[in-house]
């Protein structure tokens, strides 16, 4: 027996190891060894797994989404989902001057694949003390690959988003453009900037029909060359929904390169230019007279006699020798007859109707580019007279187109819109004239085309109705006889007017084809007719082939 | 010294239970590790596919812009002038179905 100091005692054993005497210690040592073995085992597993992973050669891609998702901007489409504006990835070329091995070799190789770069600017940037310098932006994948395969150190790329307009000039003012940060600065890009960058929509469908837009653009382009005008503008409206199917203003610009071409090109004459449009106002005066029942369609007016209001003599461009009733007053575009009718309506009622037709405000489209009209501050009887035939009031072509559209649309005013109308949403209308008034004005405007100054706009079979407007531009102290603004407002089909086409020329010139004339009947009217001939089949308006031409007031024509 | 060992079957049972628990623990650890790596691989696969989808989508956009550019009406008109002898349609070429009978009278069919 061995006795310890603390009083414990145990049997002496023959072995030297403590474990043989103390079983707990033995067990503890076994457990420790077991634990170490387990740990080493797991460690081995990890090392073997590590070996597998590192030898398998799988590349670890970055674990984050690419930046293009944050900068998403929706496409802009026309009403048939044709692409008007889209966002594409482009590459920008950067150099890190500190990492370049041989700057002259780098310069030489880069210029060989990018020949348009200025070599002096390039070398200045490559040798600059900055750590990161941009050389070029807007490279497409092929160009990037060409530089990449040169294998130059210190040369890197960054992806940038660029807004691209594949149809270029075709719908410049409608689509607009953005700044390099993809924020809209003009047109629909600006007006719908919030909706486009919200990420809610794949694309925004505008009301424009690009086929109609091209027809209008082509005819206006030909017309501007032929009549050598300063500018012109064309609008096609669906008067039943207010949708703008086409809006062209020439000169225009390529939104892919804003600021490169004519600065006048960014100005949308259809919505930003105000003109004294002249006789195209007359159908509105007719409508007012019929609505207030101050005249009938058959009562005649002494337009053959001189007519004076205050100290101004009202002149007619096509003076008549007999008294005329309303249909002939409109067909021959008599200022005197219109003035007499307007005086019967009275200034207050006239102002009320013009307000309801939206002519006292800017055209209420979604675009920012819509100008307020210029109105007389004092509205005396002379004002009533001149406004009745479209002088002394300056409005934009779109505002007038909407007003005439309302008159023909059963008398209901609908705001013009640049967005595609979905049949589910409710149309907001405002009744300005009664249905009977609308029908009478429709008949009178048809009569203008069959018998009056609008003959050159007629397209057989489509029942075109319309009104010409030839106005002298105001100058100091009066009007300039040599500088005209000519317009034609046309609508079709006669049975159920649905589409309105308006064309305005700013200072058209006469030529041998126009026999020296430059009134609306010689430029705006034939352009409108040409447009209608092209777009009627696109819009699904059937052509009626009939030996008799539909004409109101009981008259039928044979060709 | 007090009694430390319990020299009966409980002792062996406890030991067996202990070892058994240990084995289960190790197995669970290995299983956890396995599941974790599998899910990580799956996640990486998802991200890879999403990146591929984005690449495809942007490629589609490029092609759509290309189509829109190629369908430029002026360009098509130029090509049509060169390669096709088509003329623009005028109003006289359009007729509605109802009017066909009026314009083109019926004639006898030729039967060979």
XYZ file of C-alpha atoms in Angstrom:
671
model
C 0.000 0.000 0.000
C 1.277 3.404 -0.881
C 0.065 6.327 1.112
C -0.109 9.854 -0.259
C 0.130 13.087 1.670
C -3.512 13.895 1.243
C -4.544 10.674 2.762
C -5.325 8.712 -0.374
C -3.913 5.305 -0.708
C -3.803 2.754 -3.384
C -2.423 -0.557 -4.210
C 0.979 -0.400 -5.699
C 1.058 -1.770 -9.202
C 3.872 -3.205 -11.144
C 3.508 -0.884 -14.240
C 4.944 2.615 -14.580
C 1.911 4.180 -16.282
C -0.534 6.257 -14.394
C -3.356 5.041 -16.574
C -3.160 1.571 -15.165
C -3.827 2.872 -11.708
C -6.348 5.551 -12.602
C -8.988 4.422 -15.078
C -10.512 7.925 -15.534
C -7.168 9.241 -16.693
C -6.923 6.388 -19.132
C -10.335 7.071 -20.439
C -9.625 10.788 -20.650
C -6.517 10.144 -22.682
C -8.443 7.894 -25.025
C -11.082 10.516 -25.450
C -8.510 13.177 -26.181
C -6.861 10.981 -28.770
C -10.226 10.215 -30.283
C -11.105 13.896 -30.445
C -7.812 14.768 -32.088
C -8.315 11.991 -34.602
C -11.769 13.286 -35.427
C -10.503 16.817 -35.855
C -7.679 15.644 -38.089
C -10.146 13.591 -40.071
C -12.410 16.550 -40.708
C -9.402 18.704 -41.523
C -8.298 16.102 -44.031
C -11.740 16.204 -45.599
C -11.508 19.961 -46.007
C -8.006 19.762 -47.457
C -9.009 17.066 -49.912
C -12.072 19.073 -50.931
C -9.895 22.141 -51.336
C -7.604 20.110 -53.523
C -10.489 19.030 -55.704
C -11.868 22.530 -56.054
C -8.574 24.149 -56.916
C -7.632 21.467 -59.397
C -11.016 21.322 -61.124
C -10.347 24.582 -62.946
C -13.811 26.107 -62.594
C -13.696 29.871 -62.832
C -15.427 31.790 -60.154
C -17.545 34.519 -61.725
C -18.354 37.660 -59.729
C -21.331 37.241 -57.480
C -23.200 40.391 -58.416
C -25.638 41.533 -61.060
C -24.423 43.710 -63.897
C -25.028 47.425 -63.618
C -27.364 47.607 -66.604
C -30.268 46.560 -64.432
C -30.080 49.677 -62.286
C -30.024 52.008 -65.278
C -32.996 50.465 -67.013
C -34.936 52.697 -69.353
C -38.011 51.436 -71.150
C -38.243 51.364 -74.931
C -40.515 53.707 -76.826
C -42.639 52.029 -79.487
C -45.198 53.261 -81.966
C -48.752 52.000 -81.859
C -47.751 48.833 -83.744
C -44.779 48.074 -81.490
C -42.213 49.356 -83.953
C -39.100 50.468 -82.119
C -38.676 54.237 -81.890
C -36.171 54.376 -79.049
C -34.169 51.687 -77.273
C -31.182 51.394 -74.968
C -28.110 49.528 -76.104
C -24.840 48.652 -74.396
C -21.859 50.380 -75.842
C -18.264 50.259 -74.788
C -16.035 53.112 -73.750
C -12.305 52.828 -74.175
C -10.171 53.797 -71.175
C -6.440 53.685 -70.545
C -4.553 53.528 -67.282
C -1.383 55.428 -68.177
C 0.596 53.938 -65.308
C 0.073 50.427 -66.616
C 1.103 51.098 -70.182
C 4.356 49.456 -71.149
C 5.213 51.286 -74.323
C 3.213 54.417 -74.976
C 4.251 54.991 -78.584
C 3.474 51.400 -79.506
C 0.132 51.712 -77.747
C -0.676 54.929 -79.594
C 0.289 53.454 -82.912
C -1.704 50.263 -82.445
C -4.822 52.005 -81.200
C -4.808 54.488 -84.078
C -4.454 51.648 -86.539
C -7.822 50.207 -85.544
C -9.467 53.536 -84.683
C -8.328 55.706 -87.573
C -10.717 58.541 -86.832
C -9.112 59.367 -83.487
C -7.005 62.480 -83.243
C -3.467 61.180 -82.661
C -2.339 64.262 -80.736
C -5.235 64.078 -78.322
C -4.644 60.341 -77.988
C -0.993 60.713 -77.100
C -1.717 63.531 -74.665
C -4.161 61.333 -72.842
C -1.951 58.265 -72.808
C 0.904 60.275 -71.329
C -1.286 62.112 -68.843
C -0.496 61.890 -65.121
C -4.037 60.820 -64.286
C -4.626 57.200 -63.404
C -7.720 56.592 -65.525
C -8.450 58.418 -68.767
C -11.234 57.936 -71.266
C -10.276 57.800 -74.912
C -13.484 57.129 -76.772
C -17.078 56.199 -76.136
C -19.839 54.576 -78.132
C -17.922 51.592 -79.443
C -19.879 48.623 -80.719
C -18.851 45.033 -79.866
C -16.876 44.580 -83.087
C -14.818 47.714 -82.531
C -14.180 46.749 -78.946
C -13.003 43.320 -80.006
C -10.627 44.856 -82.529
C -8.923 46.881 -79.810
C -9.080 44.058 -77.285
C -7.303 41.626 -79.564
C -4.335 43.982 -79.809
C -3.424 42.682 -76.352
C -2.217 46.007 -75.016
C -1.702 46.352 -71.258
C -3.265 49.326 -69.532
C -6.173 49.397 -71.964
C -9.601 48.619 -70.499
C -13.258 49.030 -71.368
C -16.323 50.105 -69.503
C -19.872 49.338 -70.507
C -22.083 52.340 -71.016
C -25.709 52.516 -71.945
C -26.639 54.583 -74.969
C -30.035 55.586 -76.193
C -30.475 54.694 -79.847
C -33.136 55.848 -82.308
C -33.153 53.400 -85.237
C -35.579 55.427 -87.330
C -33.503 58.587 -87.090
C -35.313 61.640 -88.476
C -38.640 59.964 -88.953
C -40.284 60.960 -85.673
C -37.732 63.389 -84.231
C -40.035 65.754 -82.387
C -42.379 63.079 -81.143
C -39.650 60.907 -79.648
C -37.201 63.625 -78.640
C -33.843 62.659 -77.209
C -31.897 62.262 -73.961
C -28.683 63.635 -72.544
C -25.696 61.276 -72.107
C -26.957 60.351 -68.634
C -30.137 58.969 -70.191
C -32.385 61.688 -68.848
C -34.933 62.895 -71.393
C -34.502 66.455 -72.596
C -37.045 66.719 -75.419
C -40.184 65.110 -76.789
C -41.595 61.925 -75.316
C -38.253 61.111 -73.707
C -38.699 64.177 -71.571
C -42.459 64.084 -71.101
C -42.472 60.457 -69.937
C -39.051 60.445 -68.283
C -40.415 59.226 -64.980
C -42.418 56.389 -66.469
C -39.553 55.303 -68.705
C -37.015 55.043 -65.903
C -39.410 53.578 -63.356
C -38.869 50.013 -64.540
C -42.578 49.257 -64.457
C -42.991 49.038 -68.216
C -41.159 47.086 -70.858
C -42.025 49.732 -73.413
C -44.320 52.695 -73.872
C -46.612 52.626 -76.903
C -47.197 55.991 -78.489
C -50.183 56.826 -80.653
C -47.981 57.409 -83.712
C -48.301 55.069 -86.677
C -44.908 55.013 -88.355
C -46.345 54.121 -91.740
C -48.550 57.214 -91.667
C -45.663 59.208 -90.249
C -43.482 58.231 -93.197
C -46.167 59.144 -95.715
C -46.553 62.583 -94.144
C -42.798 63.061 -93.819
C -42.188 62.081 -97.434
C -44.892 64.370 -98.805
C -43.807 67.278 -96.640
C -40.209 66.747 -97.677
C -41.200 66.794 -101.354
C -43.439 69.791 -100.755
C -40.778 71.785 -98.988
C -38.424 71.242 -101.928
C -41.069 71.956 -104.499
C -42.471 75.090 -102.910
C -39.187 76.211 -101.333
C -40.843 77.095 -98.045
C -38.974 78.040 -94.871
C -40.555 75.179 -93.012
C -43.685 73.120 -92.943
C -45.687 70.992 -90.568
C -48.140 68.131 -90.891
C -50.510 66.515 -88.429
C -52.788 63.494 -88.701
C -55.344 63.054 -85.933
C -57.869 60.405 -85.155
C -60.614 62.816 -84.185
C -62.627 60.172 -82.404
C -59.919 59.336 -79.895
C -57.688 62.388 -80.048
C -54.702 60.214 -80.936
C -51.943 61.885 -82.902
C -51.210 59.383 -85.654
C -48.551 61.548 -87.174
C -46.805 64.811 -86.445
C -44.024 66.035 -88.681
C -42.240 69.363 -88.639
C -39.547 70.185 -91.164
C -36.711 70.858 -90.919
C -36.137 68.169 -88.311
C -33.104 66.473 -86.799
C -31.578 63.095 -86.021
C -32.021 62.390 -82.293
C -28.969 60.141 -82.419
C -26.906 63.300 -82.900
C -28.791 66.224 -81.446
C -27.054 69.520 -81.930
C -25.199 68.412 -85.043
C -27.674 69.587 -87.641
C -29.698 72.770 -88.236
C -30.749 74.228 -84.852
C -34.133 75.031 -86.367
C -34.546 71.295 -86.694
C -35.311 70.838 -83.021
C -38.200 73.288 -83.206
C -41.551 71.565 -83.619
C -43.584 73.878 -85.824
C -46.761 71.882 -85.302
C -46.912 72.630 -81.596
C -44.517 75.479 -80.942
C -45.057 77.908 -83.813
C -48.028 80.202 -83.544
C -49.430 81.631 -86.730
C -52.345 83.770 -87.818
C -53.700 80.790 -89.706
C -56.374 82.636 -91.624
C -59.365 81.095 -93.347
C -59.045 77.682 -91.703
C -60.850 79.373 -88.814
C -63.960 79.928 -90.928
C -65.595 76.520 -90.354
C -65.533 77.335 -86.636
C -67.356 80.618 -87.255
C -69.930 78.752 -89.347
C -70.420 76.291 -86.520
C -70.900 79.113 -84.024
C -73.488 80.805 -86.248
C -75.455 77.588 -86.683
C -75.216 76.631 -83.028
C -76.523 80.000 -81.876
C -79.111 79.873 -84.658
C -78.316 83.363 -85.860
C -78.441 82.192 -89.449
C -79.748 79.428 -91.651
C -77.932 77.571 -94.404
C -79.928 79.327 -97.073
C -79.955 82.945 -95.947
C -77.800 85.074 -98.232
C -75.422 87.837 -97.282
C -74.444 90.895 -99.363
C -70.803 89.957 -99.838
C -70.734 91.645 -103.224
C -70.966 95.047 -101.606
C -68.112 96.741 -99.741
C -68.172 96.007 -96.049
C -66.626 98.190 -93.406
C -66.187 97.755 -89.690
C -64.926 100.804 -87.814
C -62.301 102.145 -90.200
C -61.331 98.859 -91.794
C -62.641 97.629 -95.116
C -62.985 93.868 -95.232
C -61.646 92.487 -98.519
C -62.273 89.146 -100.168
C -59.570 87.226 -102.066
C -62.182 85.843 -104.465
C -64.745 88.620 -104.645
C -68.244 87.551 -105.494
C -70.714 89.440 -107.620
C -73.820 88.009 -106.024
C -75.021 87.567 -102.471
C -73.889 84.226 -101.019
C -75.296 81.816 -98.469
C -73.190 80.049 -95.851
C -72.058 77.076 -97.977
C -70.789 79.367 -100.750
C -69.281 81.771 -98.249
C -67.153 78.895 -96.990
C -66.484 77.428 -100.428
C -65.323 80.739 -101.848
C -63.695 81.695 -98.531
C -65.398 85.055 -98.290
C -64.060 87.170 -95.443
C -66.999 89.563 -95.675
C -69.596 86.846 -95.300
C -67.742 85.303 -92.381
C -67.395 88.706 -90.708
C -71.110 89.345 -91.046
C -71.896 85.989 -89.485
C -69.450 86.575 -86.658
C -71.005 89.929 -85.812
C -74.360 88.179 -85.467
C -72.799 85.653 -83.111
C -71.262 88.431 -81.042
C -67.924 88.725 -79.294
C -68.932 87.112 -76.021
C -70.319 83.967 -77.579
C -67.385 83.795 -79.966
C -64.935 83.931 -77.082
C -66.908 81.288 -75.228
C -66.775 78.884 -78.154
C -63.104 79.526 -78.826
C -62.348 78.823 -75.173
C -64.291 75.569 -75.276
C -62.500 74.558 -78.451
C -59.228 74.935 -76.593
C -57.939 77.786 -78.733
C -57.264 80.075 -75.780
C -54.850 77.585 -74.219
C -51.854 75.598 -75.343
C -52.731 72.323 -77.064
C -53.010 69.940 -74.093
C -50.677 67.199 -75.286
C -48.324 65.410 -72.926
C -45.226 66.941 -74.516
C -43.639 69.977 -72.949
C -43.198 71.542 -76.358
C -46.603 73.168 -76.771
C -46.914 76.930 -76.951
C -49.641 79.213 -75.679
C -51.609 81.171 -78.264
C -51.264 84.909 -78.694
C -54.533 86.710 -78.203
C -55.750 90.258 -78.378
C -56.045 91.900 -75.011
C -59.017 94.004 -76.087
C -61.886 92.200 -77.776
C -63.890 94.734 -79.723
C -66.174 94.191 -82.716
C -63.225 94.519 -85.089
C -61.502 91.745 -83.185
C -64.578 89.565 -83.554
C -64.511 90.224 -87.274
C -60.844 89.471 -87.855
C -60.764 86.465 -85.543
C -63.701 85.020 -87.451
C -61.447 84.543 -90.454
C -58.346 83.679 -88.468
C -56.486 86.968 -88.149
C -55.658 88.769 -84.937
C -55.277 85.430 -83.160
C -52.123 83.313 -83.287
C -52.485 79.621 -82.523
C -50.451 76.486 -83.158
C -51.473 74.154 -85.984
C -52.208 71.364 -83.516
C -54.571 73.557 -81.509
C -56.545 74.418 -84.629
C -56.538 70.804 -85.817
C -58.064 69.727 -82.513
C -60.685 72.473 -82.743
C -61.746 71.491 -86.256
C -61.620 67.867 -85.192
C -64.023 68.602 -82.366
C -66.373 70.387 -84.749
C -66.415 67.359 -87.054
C -66.525 64.794 -84.292
C -70.210 65.327 -83.650
C -69.305 68.524 -81.787
C -67.326 66.763 -79.044
C -63.916 68.084 -78.084
C -61.282 65.491 -77.176
C -57.808 66.452 -75.999
C -55.058 65.477 -78.411
C -52.752 62.820 -77.028
C -49.441 61.269 -78.015
C -50.135 58.007 -76.188
C -51.862 55.038 -77.700
C -55.477 54.948 -76.674
C -56.555 51.700 -75.092
C -60.240 50.901 -75.633
C -60.629 50.108 -71.957
C -59.983 53.617 -70.757
C -62.753 56.164 -70.774
C -62.543 59.080 -73.192
C -63.045 62.499 -71.719
C -65.155 64.581 -74.072
C -66.554 68.059 -73.869
C -69.575 68.958 -75.937
C -69.053 72.224 -77.788
C -71.546 71.970 -80.648
C -74.641 69.928 -81.278
C -74.712 66.979 -83.658
C -76.773 68.899 -86.211
C -74.267 71.731 -86.265
C -71.465 69.243 -86.718
C -73.242 67.583 -89.611
C -73.889 70.901 -91.340
C -70.283 71.980 -91.025
C -69.216 68.595 -92.367
C -71.445 69.110 -95.397
C -70.115 72.597 -95.950
C -66.519 71.446 -95.748
C -67.282 68.724 -98.279
C -68.732 71.388 -100.505
C -65.462 73.325 -100.253
C -63.615 70.367 -101.754
C -66.163 69.531 -104.441
C -67.040 73.064 -105.484
C -64.760 75.486 -103.762
C -61.127 76.373 -103.135
C -60.241 72.901 -101.902
C -60.518 71.032 -105.193
C -56.819 70.189 -105.307
C -57.132 68.202 -102.105
C -59.756 65.876 -103.449
C -58.933 62.189 -103.745
C -61.707 60.403 -105.641
C -63.461 57.793 -103.593
C -62.445 58.848 -100.104
C -64.910 61.666 -99.556
C -62.402 64.297 -98.547
C -63.720 67.402 -96.817
C -61.654 70.403 -95.863
C -60.848 74.078 -95.856
C -57.995 76.125 -97.253
C -56.326 78.940 -95.390
C -54.016 81.489 -96.963
C -52.859 84.107 -94.483
C -50.398 86.943 -94.839
C -47.815 87.092 -92.115
C -48.183 90.050 -89.783
C -45.504 92.711 -90.002
C -45.194 96.160 -88.483
C -48.355 98.068 -89.202
C -50.214 95.422 -91.125
C -49.701 92.300 -93.132
C -47.000 91.326 -95.596
C -48.532 90.433 -98.959
C -45.511 88.481 -100.094
C -44.977 86.283 -97.068
C -47.737 83.774 -96.554
C -48.667 81.004 -94.207
C -50.814 78.527 -96.109
C -52.739 75.655 -94.561
C -55.207 73.000 -95.435
C -57.348 71.157 -92.912
C -58.801 68.005 -94.405
C -60.848 65.120 -93.038
C -62.133 61.826 -94.371
C -64.215 59.783 -95.020
C -67.270 61.899 -95.656
C -69.727 59.344 -94.297
C -68.109 59.229 -90.905
C -65.210 61.638 -90.504
C -62.555 59.828 -88.526
C -59.177 61.157 -89.620
C -58.065 64.741 -89.893
C -55.006 65.821 -91.850
C -53.579 69.315 -91.504
C -50.678 70.716 -93.481
C -49.148 74.159 -92.959
C -46.497 75.819 -95.098
C -44.446 78.736 -93.857
C -43.661 81.105 -96.769
C -44.206 78.841 -99.756
C -43.066 80.248 -103.074
C -44.804 80.193 -106.390
C -43.352 78.364 -109.325
C -44.055 77.345 -112.905
C -46.087 74.300 -111.753
C -48.308 76.485 -109.635
C -48.835 78.991 -112.451
C -47.343 81.716 -110.313
C -49.781 81.205 -107.473
C -48.812 80.412 -103.937
C -52.094 80.228 -102.107
C -53.092 77.229 -100.026
C -54.926 75.671 -102.943
C -51.585 75.295 -104.727
C -49.392 73.862 -102.009
C -51.113 72.858 -98.784
C -54.177 71.389 -100.491
C -52.392 69.108 -102.979
C -49.963 67.957 -100.272
C -52.903 67.038 -98.075
C -54.519 65.183 -100.962
C -51.313 63.267 -101.614
C -51.074 62.333 -97.952
C -54.680 61.157 -97.810
C -54.190 59.071 -100.946
C -51.279 57.271 -99.273
C -52.627 56.802 -95.785
C -56.281 55.918 -96.438
C -55.471 52.268 -97.332
C -53.150 52.001 -94.299
C -55.902 53.215 -92.024
C -58.401 50.784 -93.463
C -60.655 53.363 -95.091
C -62.287 51.756 -98.118
C -62.397 53.581 -101.389
C -65.768 53.991 -102.983
C -65.692 53.648 -106.699
C -68.776 55.385 -107.871
C -69.486 57.413 -110.979
C -71.203 59.951 -108.784
C -69.263 62.082 -106.361
C -70.997 62.545 -103.073
C -71.786 66.152 -102.556
C -74.101 67.831 -100.126
C -76.917 70.248 -100.830
C -78.510 68.033 -103.412
C -75.848 68.359 -106.060
C -74.195 65.335 -107.610
C -71.232 65.488 -109.913
C -70.187 63.083 -112.553
C -66.487 62.850 -113.387
C -11.088 7.845 -2.678
C -14.780 7.534 -3.457
C -16.331 5.190 -5.980
C -15.790 6.468 -9.526
C -16.497 3.466 -11.665
C -19.872 1.869 -11.972
C -18.881 -1.621 -12.927
C -22.145 -2.714 -14.589
C -23.939 -2.616 -17.985
C -25.048 1.001 -17.673
C -21.531 2.068 -18.059
C -21.150 0.238 -21.323
C -24.544 1.501 -22.466
C -23.569 5.060 -21.715
C -20.382 4.631 -23.605
C -22.169 3.136 -26.552
C -24.693 5.968 -26.485
C -21.889 8.464 -26.336
C -20.102 6.952 -29.265
C -23.325 6.654 -31.163
C -24.168 10.317 -30.571
C -20.691 11.247 -31.638
C -21.031 9.327 -34.855
C -24.402 10.924 -35.562
C -22.853 14.311 -34.857
C -20.028 13.711 -37.272
C -22.407 12.433 -39.898
C -24.603 15.498 -39.443
C -21.634 17.786 -39.752
C -20.582 16.123 -42.950
C -24.152 16.208 -44.223
C -24.454 19.909 -43.384
C -21.254 20.619 -45.207
C -22.431 18.650 -48.192
C -25.793 20.399 -48.374
C -24.167 23.769 -47.970
C -21.775 23.240 -50.838
C -24.529 21.865 -53.002
C -26.710 24.910 -52.371
C -23.794 27.218 -53.034
C -23.230 25.535 -56.366
C -26.914 25.848 -57.131
C -26.853 29.532 -56.282
C -23.865 30.110 -58.489
C -25.632 28.261 -61.273
C -28.658 30.508 -60.855
C -26.511 33.614 -61.043
C -24.717 32.258 -64.072
C -27.967 31.553 -65.853
C -29.344 34.945 -64.943
C -26.267 36.556 -66.401
C -26.728 34.496 -69.553
C -30.357 35.573 -69.744
C -29.356 39.220 -69.448
C -26.781 38.747 -72.182
C -29.364 37.150 -74.443
C -31.865 39.866 -73.723
C -29.436 42.606 -74.600
C -28.479 40.684 -77.751
C -32.161 40.544 -78.667
C -32.416 44.277 -78.159
C -29.477 44.869 -80.457
C -31.120 42.720 -83.109
C -34.435 44.496 -82.729
C -32.724 47.843 -83.144
C -30.954 46.414 -86.194
C -34.283 45.326 -87.665
C -35.803 48.737 -87.061
C -32.804 50.335 -88.723
C -33.002 48.022 -91.724
C -36.715 48.621 -92.074
C -36.186 52.346 -92.455
C -38.698 53.299 -95.173
C -36.235 55.445 -97.100
C -33.786 52.577 -97.215
C -36.464 50.119 -98.343
C -37.593 52.542 -100.986
C -34.037 52.877 -102.282
C -33.639 49.117 -102.434
C -37.001 48.694 -104.076
C -36.039 51.180 -106.750
C -32.902 49.222 -107.506
C -34.108 45.644 -107.261
C -37.846 45.696 -107.783
C -39.852 47.456 -110.395
C -42.650 48.407 -108.036
C -44.398 51.749 -108.165
C -46.269 53.546 -105.394
C -49.957 52.755 -105.276
C -52.310 55.461 -106.390
C -55.922 55.813 -105.375
C -57.188 54.241 -108.589
C -55.537 50.955 -107.633
C -57.668 50.580 -104.511
C -61.103 49.020 -104.661
C -63.395 47.542 -102.073
C -64.828 44.070 -102.449
C -68.358 45.343 -102.911
C -67.328 47.440 -105.861
C -65.518 44.632 -107.684
C -68.709 43.371 -109.198
C -69.594 46.840 -110.415
C -66.237 47.477 -111.969
C -65.525 44.095 -113.474
C -68.553 42.479 -115.056
C -68.974 38.714 -114.991
C -67.878 36.841 -118.036
C -68.082 33.263 -119.211
C -65.487 30.919 -117.720
C -63.202 29.263 -120.215
C -63.105 25.516 -119.696
C -60.528 23.584 -121.671
